[in-house]
C-alpha cells in the first residue's frame, strides 16, 4: 500500500474506480493485481528512462500516438509530466491509443484525464465534434476498459449529435453492429439498453443486429425472433450492401426464413442497393461477392423491382465495371437510353442546318488573360479543343452539331492506358510469419502507400486494409483467390483485380509492379450558346466566350 500512498490524489481516485469496475465484473481482483495488470505507476517508473525531452523538439501527443504499433511510452509519459493535455486529441490519436498492442497506453491517457468532459468555455472544436470514448473501446476490442469507463460516468446509451445534426449510434448499438458479443454483454451488464423502437437515420438496434452478420447477436436483440424482421429495411446503405454481399449462406438463409424486408414499407430496396453500388467506388463486386449479388438481389424485398432511368444512367456511368454485367446475370435488362442529342425534340431542322453551315472556323477564348483556349469547328462535324492554364494543358476532339440553335459537343471515347499490376520479378525477398499474407505494390523500386487492398478467399473469407511504406500485412487463413487494389486518384478509384492461380493461392507474399495510368484526354461534352456569331459556355462562374477569327 506504500506505493499507492505515493500516488497523487487523482491517481488514488482512479485506482478506486478501477477496483470498483473490476468488482462490478465479479472478478474479485485485489489492488496489487490491478496495479500489475494495468501498469498503474507506469509513468513514474518510465520517466527515469528519459529525463529530458532533448532530441524531441517537435514531440507532441498527436505525433506519439500516430502509429499504434510504435507508441513510445517513456516519451508519452514525459510529455504528460511536462503538462501536455489529453484534451483536444484527434479521433485518430485516440483510436491509435486504444488499438495499441501495449494495452497500457489507453490506461495512461485515461489516468491523465482523457475521459473528462470539456468545460462549457473549453475547446470549441471538441464541443463541435463530440467523441464517445466507449465507441472507441468497442471498436478497438478493448472490452476490459468498458466497466472502468462506465464507472467514470460514461453512458453506454448516449448517442452523440454531430454538427450536421446526424446522430451516432451509441456504444451498445455499435457493439451490435460490429458483432462484438463480449462488449455487448458487458455494456448490458452496466446499464446498456437494447433500443428496437427509436428509429434513427440508420434504423434501430434490430437493423444493427441484422447487419452484424452474427446469428447469436441477432437472436438476442430480436428476442429469439419474437420481434419480426419483416419491417427491417436496413436504412443505412452500407449495412444493406454488407448483408447482401458478405453474409454467409446459412445467415442469409436465416434472414430469408424470418422474412427480412418483406414489408411493403421496404419497397424500393433493390433499387436503393443498386444505386448505392453504382455510386460507391470502394465496394468490390468480384468473386463470391459478385455472385452473392446475382443470387440475392432478386430475393431482396417482396418482388423483382424495375429501376428508374436515373438509376440506369448511374449504372452506366459507374466506376464499378462489374455492376452492369452482374445485373444482367441477375435478370435485369438494361433499357436503351436515348442519345444525348435526342433528349429534347428538334424544333426547326432547316434553321439548325443553316446555322451549322455558318459556324465552321477557329474560335479563341476572349477576356481571360490567364487562360488560353480555342475551339476548331470543322465543316464535316468534327471539332478540336485545346486549353492551357499554367502547368495544365488539355486537349479534346470529337463531334459537334447544331440542335435547337445551340452547339452540342460530344468528345470521342479515346482509349488510354489504364493502371495495371503484374507480378514482380525483382522485388526483395520478405519473410512473413506463418498465418500472415503480405501484399506489396511497387513502383520504381519503392512500395506504394495508401492503396486500399482486399483479399478474397473461399466464401465468406476476406480481409482488407491499406498499404503502407512496406506494403500491407494481414492475418489470413485459407487460400487466396483474388487480390484487388484501388486508390481514389487512380482510374477514378476503379479496382485492379489480380486472379490468383491455384498453384499460388497458398503463398505468403504477393508483390506487384504497379504501372500508373497514362494521362487521360479531356472530355469536352458541353452545349454552347451562339451569340452574335460567337460561342458562349455558361457555367457556375463567369461565362466563357469564344470569338471567331
Short mmCIF file of C-alpha atoms in Angstrom, two decimals:
data_model
loop_
_atom_site.label_atom_id
_atom_site.label_comp_id
_atom_site.label_asym_id
_atom_site.label_seq_id
_atom_site.Cartn_x
_atom_site.Cartn_y
_atom_site.Cartn_z
CA UNK A 1 0.00 0.00 0.00
CA UNK A 2 3.00 2.30 0.32
CA UNK A 3 3.20 2.55 -3.45
CA UNK A 4 -0.43 3.60 -3.55
CA UNK A 5 0.10 6.23 -0.85
CA UNK A 6 2.79 7.80 -3.02
CA UNK A 7 0.37 8.32 -5.91
CA UNK A 8 -1.29 11.71 -6.47
CA UNK A 9 -4.86 12.08 -5.22
CA UNK A 10 -6.22 11.83 -8.80
CA UNK A 11 -4.40 8.52 -9.27
CA UNK A 12 -5.80 7.23 -5.98
CA UNK A 13 -9.31 8.06 -7.10
CA UNK A 14 -8.58 6.40 -10.42
CA UNK A 15 -7.43 3.25 -8.63
CA UNK A 16 -10.64 3.14 -6.65
CA UNK A 17 -12.62 3.34 -9.87
CA UNK A 18 -10.57 0.56 -11.44
CA UNK A 19 -11.12 -1.64 -8.40
CA UNK A 20 -14.84 -0.81 -8.36
CA UNK A 21 -15.19 -1.58 -12.07
CA UNK A 22 -13.47 -4.92 -11.71
CA UNK A 23 -15.59 -5.74 -8.68
CA UNK A 24 -18.69 -4.98 -10.76
CA UNK A 25 -17.49 -7.55 -13.24
CA UNK A 26 -17.24 -10.02 -10.40
CA UNK A 27 -13.57 -10.60 -10.98
CA UNK A 28 -12.60 -10.15 -7.33
CA UNK A 29 -9.18 -8.78 -8.29
CA UNK A 30 -7.09 -7.33 -5.46
CA UNK A 31 -5.42 -3.94 -5.63
CA UNK A 32 -1.95 -5.40 -6.20
CA UNK A 33 -3.26 -7.44 -9.11
CA UNK A 34 -4.89 -4.38 -10.60
CA UNK A 35 -1.62 -2.50 -10.41
CA UNK A 36 0.15 -5.36 -12.12
CA UNK A 37 -2.48 -5.78 -14.81
CA UNK A 38 -2.91 -2.12 -15.64
CA UNK A 39 0.54 -0.74 -15.01
CA UNK A 40 -0.58 1.93 -12.56
CA UNK A 41 2.52 3.91 -11.66
CA UNK A 42 3.97 3.07 -15.08
CA UNK A 43 4.80 6.67 -15.88
CA UNK A 44 6.60 7.11 -12.57
CA UNK A 45 8.80 4.13 -13.47
CA UNK A 46 9.45 5.03 -17.09
CA UNK A 47 10.19 8.71 -16.50
CA UNK A 48 13.55 7.63 -15.12
CA UNK A 49 14.32 6.13 -18.52
CA UNK A 50 14.05 9.51 -20.25
CA UNK A 51 14.61 12.50 -18.01
CA UNK A 52 14.52 15.08 -20.79
CA UNK A 53 12.70 15.91 -23.98
CA UNK A 54 16.03 16.79 -25.60
CA UNK A 55 16.20 15.50 -29.13
CA UNK A 56 12.40 15.62 -29.39
CA UNK A 57 11.81 19.28 -30.33
CA UNK A 58 8.66 18.54 -32.30
CA UNK A 59 7.27 15.89 -29.95
CA UNK A 60 3.53 16.10 -29.22
CA UNK A 61 0.87 13.70 -28.06
CA UNK A 62 -0.57 13.66 -31.57
CA UNK A 63 2.76 12.56 -33.07
CA UNK A 64 3.45 10.00 -30.36
CA UNK A 65 0.02 8.47 -30.97
CA UNK A 66 0.28 8.46 -34.75
CA UNK A 67 1.00 4.73 -35.15
CA UNK A 68 -0.44 2.23 -32.62
CA UNK A 69 2.44 -0.17 -33.30
CA UNK A 70 5.14 2.38 -32.43
CA UNK A 71 3.94 4.33 -29.40
CA UNK A 72 6.87 5.39 -27.23
CA UNK A 73 5.55 5.06 -23.68
CA UNK A 74 8.51 6.82 -21.95
CA UNK A 75 8.10 9.79 -24.29
CA UNK A 76 4.33 9.76 -23.80
CA UNK A 77 4.79 9.85 -20.02
CA UNK A 78 7.37 12.63 -20.22
CA UNK A 79 5.04 14.77 -22.34
CA UNK A 80 2.21 14.28 -19.87
CA UNK A 81 4.50 15.06 -16.95
CA UNK A 82 5.50 18.30 -18.68
CA UNK A 83 1.92 19.47 -18.96
CA UNK A 84 0.71 18.01 -22.25
CA UNK A 85 -3.08 17.76 -22.20
CA UNK A 86 -5.21 14.89 -23.43
CA UNK A 87 -7.96 17.40 -24.22
CA UNK A 88 -8.21 18.04 -27.93
CA UNK A 89 -6.62 14.78 -29.10
CA UNK A 90 -7.87 13.84 -32.55
CA UNK A 91 -10.03 10.79 -33.10
CA UNK A 92 -7.10 9.21 -34.97
CA UNK A 93 -4.83 9.60 -31.93
CA UNK A 94 -7.43 8.21 -29.53
CA UNK A 95 -8.11 5.27 -31.82
CA UNK A 96 -4.37 4.53 -32.06
CA UNK A 97 -4.09 4.56 -28.26
CA UNK A 98 -7.00 2.14 -27.86
CA UNK A 99 -5.65 -0.18 -30.58
CA UNK A 100 -2.04 -0.17 -29.37
CA UNK A 101 -0.69 -3.70 -28.75
CA UNK A 102 0.68 -2.36 -25.45
CA UNK A 103 -2.62 -2.18 -23.62
CA UNK A 104 -1.25 0.25 -21.03
CA UNK A 105 -1.36 3.20 -23.46
CA UNK A 106 -5.11 3.79 -23.19
CA UNK A 107 -4.94 3.48 -19.38
CA UNK A 108 -2.22 6.12 -19.22
CA UNK A 109 -4.37 8.56 -21.19
CA UNK A 110 -7.44 7.79 -19.10
CA UNK A 111 -5.44 8.33 -15.92
CA UNK A 112 -4.40 11.71 -17.33
CA UNK A 113 -7.91 12.96 -17.96
CA UNK A 114 -8.83 11.64 -21.38
CA UNK A 115 -12.43 10.95 -20.32
CA UNK A 116 -13.08 14.34 -18.74
CA UNK A 117 -15.89 16.30 -20.33
CA UNK A 118 -14.83 19.70 -21.78
CA UNK A 119 -15.80 22.68 -19.63
CA UNK A 120 -18.54 24.98 -21.02
CA UNK A 121 -15.99 27.57 -22.18
CA UNK A 122 -13.47 25.00 -23.30
CA UNK A 123 -12.28 23.79 -26.66
CA UNK A 124 -14.90 24.67 -29.27
CA UNK A 125 -13.59 22.01 -31.62
CA UNK A 126 -14.24 19.27 -29.07
CA UNK A 127 -17.73 20.59 -28.40
CA UNK A 128 -18.47 20.71 -32.14
CA UNK A 129 -17.22 17.17 -32.75
CA UNK A 130 -18.15 15.18 -29.64
CA UNK A 131 -16.42 11.86 -29.15
CA UNK A 132 -17.95 8.86 -27.45
CA UNK A 133 -14.97 7.12 -25.87
CA UNK A 134 -16.99 3.97 -25.24
CA UNK A 135 -17.33 3.66 -29.02
CA UNK A 136 -13.55 3.80 -29.39
CA UNK A 137 -13.17 1.00 -26.85
CA UNK A 138 -15.83 -1.15 -28.53
CA UNK A 139 -14.37 -0.65 -31.99
CA UNK A 140 -10.83 -1.45 -30.82
CA UNK A 141 -11.94 -4.55 -28.91
CA UNK A 142 -10.99 -3.11 -25.51
CA UNK A 143 -13.81 -4.73 -23.60
CA UNK A 144 -11.64 -4.60 -20.48
CA UNK A 145 -11.94 -0.80 -20.41
CA UNK A 146 -15.73 -0.60 -20.58
CA UNK A 147 -16.52 -1.11 -16.84
CA UNK A 148 -13.89 1.46 -15.88
CA UNK A 149 -15.28 3.99 -18.35
CA UNK A 150 -18.85 3.45 -17.18
CA UNK A 151 -17.64 3.88 -13.60
CA UNK A 152 -16.24 7.26 -14.66
CA UNK A 153 -19.64 8.36 -15.86
CA UNK A 154 -19.71 7.31 -19.49
CA UNK A 155 -23.23 6.36 -20.58
CA UNK A 156 -23.48 3.30 -22.87
CA UNK A 157 -26.86 4.59 -24.11
CA UNK A 158 -25.67 8.07 -25.09
CA UNK A 159 -25.93 9.00 -28.76
CA UNK A 160 -23.75 11.89 -29.88
CA UNK A 161 -25.25 14.55 -32.15
CA UNK A 162 -22.83 15.71 -34.84
CA UNK A 163 -22.59 19.25 -36.30
CA UNK A 164 -24.65 18.19 -39.34
CA UNK A 165 -27.46 17.15 -36.95
CA UNK A 166 -26.94 13.44 -37.63
CA UNK A 167 -26.85 11.13 -34.63
CA UNK A 168 -24.21 8.49 -33.97
CA UNK A 169 -25.21 5.04 -32.71
CA UNK A 170 -24.43 4.61 -29.04
CA UNK A 171 -21.89 2.13 -27.68
CA UNK A 172 -24.47 -0.66 -27.33
CA UNK A 173 -25.62 -0.23 -30.92
CA UNK A 174 -22.04 -0.12 -32.21
CA UNK A 175 -21.20 -3.35 -30.37
CA UNK A 176 -24.25 -4.93 -32.01
CA UNK A 177 -23.35 -3.70 -35.49
CA UNK A 178 -19.73 -4.87 -35.22
CA UNK A 179 -20.72 -8.28 -33.87
CA UNK A 180 -18.82 -7.69 -30.60
CA UNK A 181 -20.75 -10.08 -28.39
CA UNK A 182 -18.41 -9.79 -25.39
CA UNK A 183 -18.55 -5.97 -25.42
CA UNK A 184 -22.32 -6.14 -25.97
CA UNK A 185 -22.86 -8.27 -22.87
CA UNK A 186 -20.55 -6.13 -20.73
CA UNK A 187 -22.42 -2.98 -21.72
CA UNK A 188 -25.77 -4.60 -20.97
CA UNK A 189 -24.43 -5.63 -17.56
CA UNK A 190 -23.53 -1.98 -16.90
CA UNK A 191 -26.76 -0.24 -17.80
CA UNK A 192 -26.87 -0.64 -21.55
CA UNK A 193 -30.30 -0.88 -23.19
CA UNK A 194 -31.34 -2.56 -26.46
CA UNK A 195 -33.44 0.06 -28.24
CA UNK A 196 -35.55 -1.50 -31.00
CA UNK A 197 -38.15 1.26 -31.10
CA UNK A 198 -36.31 4.58 -31.62
CA UNK A 199 -35.84 4.91 -35.37
CA UNK A 200 -32.71 6.79 -36.47
CA UNK A 201 -31.25 7.51 -39.91
CA UNK A 202 -29.52 4.11 -39.65
CA UNK A 203 -32.58 2.32 -38.27
CA UNK A 204 -32.83 0.70 -34.82
CA UNK A 205 -30.85 -1.82 -32.83
CA UNK A 206 -32.63 -4.50 -34.85
CA UNK A 207 -31.18 -3.10 -38.10
CA UNK A 208 -27.77 -3.12 -36.45
CA UNK A 209 -28.25 -6.73 -35.36
CA UNK A 210 -29.12 -7.85 -38.90
CA UNK A 211 -26.02 -6.06 -40.22
CA UNK A 212 -23.78 -7.72 -37.62
CA UNK A 213 -23.88 -11.00 -39.60
CA UNK A 214 -23.88 -12.70 -36.19
CA UNK A 215 -26.81 -15.06 -35.65
CA UNK A 216 -26.36 -15.14 -31.87
CA UNK A 217 -26.49 -11.35 -31.57
CA UNK A 218 -29.49 -11.23 -33.89
CA UNK A 219 -31.35 -13.77 -31.77
CA UNK A 220 -30.56 -11.86 -28.60
CA UNK A 221 -31.67 -8.48 -29.97
CA UNK A 222 -34.78 -9.87 -31.64
CA UNK A 223 -35.70 -11.84 -28.51
CA UNK A 224 -35.35 -15.09 -30.43
CA UNK A 225 -37.26 -13.58 -33.36
CA UNK A 226 -40.31 -12.61 -31.36
CA UNK A 227 -39.59 -9.23 -32.98
CA UNK A 228 -40.28 -9.57 -36.69
CA UNK A 229 -37.62 -8.87 -39.30
CA UNK A 230 -40.23 -8.10 -41.96
CA UNK A 231 -40.20 -4.30 -41.39
CA UNK A 232 -36.38 -4.14 -41.09
CA UNK A 233 -35.38 -2.17 -44.20
CA UNK A 234 -31.67 -1.57 -43.42
CA UNK A 235 -31.83 2.18 -43.89
CA UNK A 236 -28.04 2.57 -43.96
CA UNK A 237 -26.89 1.69 -47.48
CA UNK A 238 -23.52 0.44 -46.29
CA UNK A 239 -25.21 -2.06 -43.99
CA UNK A 240 -27.58 -3.15 -46.75
CA UNK A 241 -24.65 -3.82 -49.09
CA UNK A 242 -22.75 -5.72 -46.38
CA UNK A 243 -25.68 -8.03 -45.65
CA UNK A 244 -26.33 -8.85 -49.32
CA UNK A 245 -22.71 -9.16 -50.43
CA UNK A 246 -20.99 -10.65 -47.39
CA UNK A 247 -23.49 -12.64 -45.31
CA UNK A 248 -22.57 -16.34 -45.08
CA UNK A 249 -25.02 -18.63 -46.84
CA UNK A 250 -26.56 -20.00 -43.64
CA UNK A 251 -27.05 -16.48 -42.24
CA UNK A 252 -28.71 -15.27 -45.45
CA UNK A 253 -31.00 -18.33 -45.35
CA UNK A 254 -31.95 -17.45 -41.76
CA UNK A 255 -32.78 -13.85 -42.76
CA UNK A 256 -35.00 -15.07 -45.60
CA UNK A 257 -36.77 -17.54 -43.33
CA UNK A 258 -37.53 -14.68 -40.94
CA UNK A 259 -38.92 -12.57 -43.81
CA UNK A 260 -36.30 -9.79 -43.80
CA UNK A 261 -37.53 -6.60 -45.52
CA UNK A 262 -40.70 -8.26 -46.83
CA UNK A 263 -42.94 -5.47 -45.52
CA UNK A 264 -44.38 -3.05 -48.08
CA UNK A 265 -42.62 -0.24 -46.24
CA UNK A 266 -39.35 -1.67 -47.59
CA UNK A 267 -40.31 -1.29 -51.27
CA UNK A 268 -37.53 0.15 -53.40
CA UNK A 269 -34.82 -1.74 -51.52
CA UNK A 270 -33.37 -3.39 -54.63
CA UNK A 271 -33.07 -0.09 -56.46
CA UNK A 272 -31.55 1.62 -53.43
CA UNK A 273 -28.87 -1.04 -53.23
CA UNK A 274 -28.10 -0.86 -56.96
CA UNK A 275 -27.83 2.93 -56.88
CA UNK A 276 -25.53 2.72 -53.86
CA UNK A 277 -23.28 0.21 -55.63
CA UNK A 278 -23.24 2.36 -58.77
CA UNK A 279 -22.13 5.42 -56.83
CA UNK A 280 -19.66 3.72 -54.47
CA UNK A 281 -16.08 3.23 -55.59
CA UNK A 282 -14.95 1.20 -52.60
CA UNK A 283 -17.37 -1.75 -52.92
CA UNK A 284 -15.76 -4.77 -54.56
CA UNK A 285 -18.04 -6.89 -56.76
CA UNK A 286 -15.63 -9.66 -57.68
CA UNK A 287 -15.60 -13.37 -56.92
CA UNK A 288 -18.12 -14.69 -54.44
CA UNK A 289 -19.23 -11.17 -53.50
CA UNK A 290 -20.40 -10.52 -57.06
CA UNK A 291 -22.05 -13.94 -57.20
CA UNK A 292 -23.90 -13.16 -53.97
CA UNK A 293 -25.31 -10.02 -55.59
CA UNK A 294 -26.54 -12.02 -58.60
CA UNK A 295 -28.30 -14.59 -56.41
CA UNK A 296 -29.61 -12.35 -53.63
CA UNK A 297 -30.70 -9.13 -55.29
CA UNK A 298 -33.86 -10.74 -56.77
CA UNK A 299 -34.60 -12.25 -53.32
CA UNK A 300 -34.43 -8.89 -51.56
CA UNK A 301 -37.86 -7.47 -50.78
CA UNK A 302 -41.25 -8.65 -51.97
CA UNK A 303 -40.75 -8.95 -55.73
CA UNK A 304 -38.35 -8.04 -58.53
CA UNK A 305 -38.34 -4.26 -58.98
CA UNK A 306 -37.91 -2.14 -62.06
CA UNK A 307 -35.38 0.68 -61.92
CA UNK A 308 -35.80 4.31 -62.95
CA UNK A 309 -33.93 5.81 -65.90
CA UNK A 310 -31.83 7.79 -63.42
CA UNK A 311 -30.65 4.61 -61.73
CA UNK A 312 -29.79 3.02 -65.08
CA UNK A 313 -27.82 6.12 -66.05
CA UNK A 314 -25.91 5.84 -62.77
CA UNK A 315 -25.20 2.16 -63.53
CA UNK A 316 -23.93 3.08 -66.99
CA UNK A 317 -21.68 5.79 -65.60
CA UNK A 318 -20.50 3.72 -62.62
CA UNK A 319 -16.79 3.27 -61.92
CA UNK A 320 -17.67 -0.25 -60.79
CA UNK A 321 -17.21 -2.00 -64.12
CA UNK A 322 -18.61 -5.33 -62.92
CA UNK A 323 -22.04 -3.96 -61.97
CA UNK A 324 -23.85 -3.91 -65.38
CA UNK A 325 -22.83 -7.50 -66.16
CA UNK A 326 -23.90 -8.73 -62.73
CA UNK A 327 -27.30 -7.07 -63.09
CA UNK A 328 -27.72 -8.80 -66.45
CA UNK A 329 -26.89 -12.16 -64.84
CA UNK A 330 -29.43 -11.40 -62.11
CA UNK A 331 -32.14 -10.97 -64.75
CA UNK A 332 -32.30 -7.18 -65.23
CA UNK A 333 -32.23 -5.94 -68.79
CA UNK A 334 -30.55 -2.60 -69.36
CA UNK A 335 -33.02 -0.33 -71.20
CA UNK A 336 -31.95 1.54 -74.30
CA UNK A 337 -31.19 5.09 -73.20
CA UNK A 338 -31.89 7.98 -75.58
CA UNK A 339 -28.90 9.72 -77.17
CA UNK A 340 -27.82 12.97 -75.61
CA UNK A 341 -28.86 14.98 -78.65
CA UNK A 342 -32.33 13.43 -78.67
CA UNK A 343 -33.33 14.37 -75.11
CA UNK A 344 -35.13 17.46 -76.45
CA UNK A 345 -37.07 17.33 -79.71
CA UNK A 346 -35.58 19.34 -82.55
CA UNK A 347 -37.81 22.34 -83.25
CA UNK A 348 -36.58 23.59 -86.67
CA UNK A 349 -34.28 21.33 -88.66
CA UNK A 350 -33.86 23.81 -91.52
CA UNK A 351 -32.78 26.62 -89.18
CA UNK A 352 -30.30 24.32 -87.44
CA UNK A 353 -28.81 23.20 -90.78
CA UNK A 354 -28.42 26.81 -91.88
CA UNK A 355 -26.62 27.79 -88.67
CA UNK A 356 -24.39 24.72 -88.84
CA UNK A 357 -23.24 25.81 -92.29
CA UNK A 358 -22.18 29.23 -90.94
CA UNK A 359 -20.30 28.16 -87.82
CA UNK A 360 -17.19 26.24 -89.01
CA UNK A 361 -13.99 28.10 -88.19
CA UNK A 362 -11.49 28.90 -85.42
CA UNK A 363 -12.71 30.33 -82.11
CA UNK A 364 -10.48 31.74 -79.37
CA UNK A 365 -11.31 32.41 -75.72
CA UNK A 366 -11.50 36.15 -75.03
CA UNK A 367 -11.29 38.17 -71.84
CA UNK A 368 -9.30 35.59 -69.87
CA UNK A 369 -5.67 36.67 -69.88
CA UNK A 370 -4.62 33.88 -67.54
CA UNK A 371 -6.18 31.14 -69.69
CA UNK A 372 -5.61 30.30 -73.34
CA UNK A 373 -8.24 28.16 -75.07
CA UNK A 374 -9.50 27.57 -78.60
CA UNK A 375 -12.10 25.53 -80.46
CA UNK A 376 -11.81 24.47 -84.09
CA UNK A 377 -15.13 23.58 -85.75
CA UNK A 378 -14.65 21.65 -88.99
CA UNK A 379 -17.31 21.59 -91.74
CA UNK A 380 -17.50 17.77 -91.52
CA UNK A 381 -18.94 17.94 -87.97
CA UNK A 382 -15.66 17.27 -86.13
CA UNK A 383 -14.08 19.57 -83.55
CA UNK A 384 -10.80 20.04 -81.70
CA UNK A 385 -10.48 21.81 -78.36
CA UNK A 386 -7.33 22.91 -76.51
CA UNK A 387 -6.76 24.80 -73.27
CA UNK A 388 -3.63 25.95 -71.43
CA UNK A 389 -3.64 27.29 -67.89
CA UNK A 390 -0.36 27.47 -66.01
CA UNK A 391 1.13 23.98 -65.98
CA UNK A 392 -2.17 22.41 -67.09
CA UNK A 393 -2.72 21.53 -70.75
CA UNK A 394 -5.90 19.92 -72.03
CA UNK A 395 -6.97 18.60 -75.42
CA UNK A 396 -10.17 17.01 -76.70
CA UNK A 397 -11.68 16.07 -80.01
CA UNK A 398 -14.99 14.69 -81.18
CA UNK A 399 -18.20 15.65 -82.97
CA UNK A 400 -20.37 18.76 -82.96
CA UNK A 401 -23.81 19.64 -84.28
CA UNK A 402 -26.36 22.40 -84.01
CA UNK A 403 -29.51 21.42 -82.12
CA UNK A 404 -32.22 23.99 -81.47
CA UNK A 405 -29.75 26.80 -82.29
CA UNK A 406 -27.19 25.60 -79.75
CA UNK A 407 -23.91 23.82 -80.44
CA UNK A 408 -23.62 20.41 -78.80
CA UNK A 409 -20.12 18.93 -78.34
CA UNK A 410 -19.50 15.24 -77.71
CA UNK A 411 -15.93 14.06 -77.19
CA UNK A 412 -14.67 10.88 -78.77
CA UNK A 413 -14.08 7.99 -76.43
CA UNK A 414 -10.30 7.75 -76.67
CA UNK A 415 -8.75 4.54 -75.37
CA UNK A 416 -5.98 5.17 -72.91
CA UNK A 417 -3.66 3.05 -70.88
CA UNK A 418 -5.20 2.23 -67.54
CA UNK A 419 -3.24 1.39 -64.41
CA UNK A 420 -2.04 -2.18 -64.22
CA UNK A 421 -0.42 -4.77 -61.97
CA UNK A 422 1.97 -7.56 -62.84
CA UNK A 423 3.78 -10.00 -60.60
CA UNK A 424 7.13 -8.53 -59.61
CA UNK A 425 10.25 -10.42 -60.65
CA UNK A 426 12.87 -8.36 -58.82
CA UNK A 427 11.24 -7.34 -55.52
CA UNK A 428 13.32 -8.06 -52.40
CA UNK A 429 12.57 -11.28 -50.52
CA UNK A 430 10.48 -10.59 -47.41
CA UNK A 431 10.00 -13.05 -44.56
CA UNK A 432 6.37 -13.23 -43.41
CA UNK A 433 5.30 -15.06 -40.22
CA UNK A 434 3.03 -18.11 -40.63
CA UNK A 435 -0.64 -17.22 -40.88
CA UNK A 436 0.02 -13.80 -42.43
CA UNK A 437 -0.10 -12.54 -46.00
CA UNK A 438 1.86 -9.61 -47.44
CA UNK A 439 0.62 -7.55 -50.40
CA UNK A 440 3.17 -5.05 -51.71
CA UNK A 441 2.69 -2.69 -54.66
CA UNK A 442 5.97 -1.35 -56.03
CA UNK A 443 6.79 1.46 -58.42
CA UNK A 444 10.33 2.32 -59.48
CA UNK A 445 11.77 0.16 -56.72
CA UNK A 446 9.70 1.52 -53.80
CA UNK A 447 6.49 0.41 -52.12
CA UNK A 448 3.41 2.48 -52.97
CA UNK A 449 1.38 3.51 -49.88
CA UNK A 450 -2.30 4.39 -49.36
CA UNK A 451 -3.82 1.77 -51.68
CA UNK A 452 -6.97 0.02 -50.49
CA UNK A 453 -6.37 -3.75 -50.58
CA UNK A 454 -8.89 -6.55 -50.41
CA UNK A 455 -8.15 -10.27 -50.31
CA UNK A 456 -10.87 -12.76 -51.20
CA UNK A 457 -10.57 -16.39 -50.24
CA UNK A 458 -13.27 -19.03 -50.36
CA UNK A 459 -16.63 -17.55 -49.33
CA UNK A 460 -17.07 -15.81 -46.98
CA UNK A 461 -13.37 -15.26 -46.18
CA UNK A 462 -11.96 -11.81 -46.87
CA UNK A 463 -9.57 -9.25 -45.41
CA UNK A 464 -8.92 -5.62 -46.24
CA UNK A 465 -6.69 -2.74 -45.31
CA UNK A 466 -4.29 -0.16 -46.76
CA UNK A 467 -0.71 -0.37 -47.98
CA UNK A 468 2.00 1.46 -46.08
CA UNK A 469 5.67 2.11 -46.67
CA UNK A 470 6.32 -1.64 -46.62
CA UNK A 471 3.11 -2.93 -48.15
CA UNK A 472 0.19 -4.35 -46.17
CA UNK A 473 0.13 -7.41 -43.93
CA UNK A 474 -2.86 -9.24 -42.56
CA UNK A 475 -3.72 -12.49 -40.86
CA UNK A 476 -5.39 -14.73 -43.41
CA UNK A 477 -6.42 -18.37 -43.26
CA UNK A 478 -7.01 -20.48 -46.34
CA UNK A 479 -6.21 -19.95 -50.00
CA UNK A 480 -6.16 -16.50 -51.62
CA UNK A 481 -8.37 -16.42 -54.73
CA UNK A 482 -8.36 -12.75 -55.73
CA UNK A 483 -6.36 -9.65 -54.80
CA UNK A 484 -7.97 -6.28 -55.53
CA UNK A 485 -6.45 -2.83 -55.01
CA UNK A 486 -7.79 0.67 -55.59
CA UNK A 487 -6.95 4.32 -54.97
CA UNK A 488 -9.36 7.26 -55.39
CA UNK A 489 -6.82 9.10 -57.58
CA UNK A 490 -6.04 6.15 -59.87
CA UNK A 491 -8.52 5.46 -62.67
CA UNK A 492 -11.29 7.14 -60.66
CA UNK A 493 -10.98 4.58 -57.89
CA UNK A 494 -11.64 1.52 -60.05
CA UNK A 495 -10.48 -1.80 -58.63
CA UNK A 496 -7.45 -3.51 -60.16
CA UNK A 497 -8.09 -7.22 -59.73
CA UNK A 498 -5.47 -9.96 -59.82
CA UNK A 499 -6.70 -13.53 -60.26
CA UNK A 500 -4.53 -15.81 -58.15
CA UNK A 501 -3.59 -19.04 -59.89
CA UNK A 502 -4.45 -22.21 -57.98
CA UNK A 503 -0.78 -23.02 -57.50
CA UNK A 504 -0.11 -19.59 -55.98
CA UNK A 505 -3.11 -19.49 -53.61
CA UNK A 506 -1.15 -20.52 -50.50
CA UNK A 507 1.70 -18.05 -50.85
CA UNK A 508 2.55 -15.69 -48.02
CA UNK A 509 3.83 -12.82 -50.18
CA UNK A 510 2.29 -11.18 -53.23
CA UNK A 511 4.48 -8.46 -54.72
CA UNK A 512 3.40 -6.50 -57.77
CA UNK A 513 4.93 -3.93 -60.08
CA UNK A 514 2.42 -1.10 -60.37
CA UNK A 515 2.10 0.82 -63.63
CA UNK A 516 0.25 4.14 -63.25
CA UNK A 517 -2.31 5.18 -65.86
CA UNK A 518 -1.44 7.43 -68.76
CA UNK A 519 -2.93 10.95 -68.61
CA UNK A 520 -6.49 10.93 -69.94
CA UNK A 521 -7.67 13.24 -72.72
CA UNK A 522 -10.01 15.99 -71.55
CA UNK A 523 -13.71 15.31 -72.06
CA UNK A 524 -15.46 18.29 -73.66
CA UNK A 525 -19.15 17.39 -73.51
CA UNK A 526 -20.89 20.76 -73.34
CA UNK A 527 -23.65 22.70 -75.02
CA UNK A 528 -22.67 26.24 -76.03
CA UNK A 529 -24.91 29.18 -76.86
CA UNK A 530 -24.47 31.10 -80.12
CA UNK A 531 -24.43 34.86 -79.52
CA UNK A 532 -23.57 37.35 -82.26
CA UNK A 533 -21.61 34.70 -84.11
CA UNK A 534 -19.58 33.70 -81.02
CA UNK A 535 -19.74 30.58 -78.84
CA UNK A 536 -20.56 31.07 -75.14
CA UNK A 537 -20.12 28.45 -72.43
CA UNK A 538 -22.24 29.18 -69.37
CA UNK A 539 -21.01 27.79 -66.08
CA UNK A 540 -21.21 28.35 -62.36
CA UNK A 541 -18.95 31.38 -62.69
CA UNK A 542 -18.25 33.94 -65.39
CA UNK A 543 -19.31 32.81 -68.92
CA UNK A 544 -16.50 31.78 -71.27
CA UNK A 545 -16.87 33.45 -74.69
CA UNK A 546 -15.06 32.09 -77.73
CA UNK A 547 -14.78 34.64 -80.55
CA UNK A 548 -14.45 33.60 -84.17
CA UNK A 549 -11.27 34.69 -86.04
#
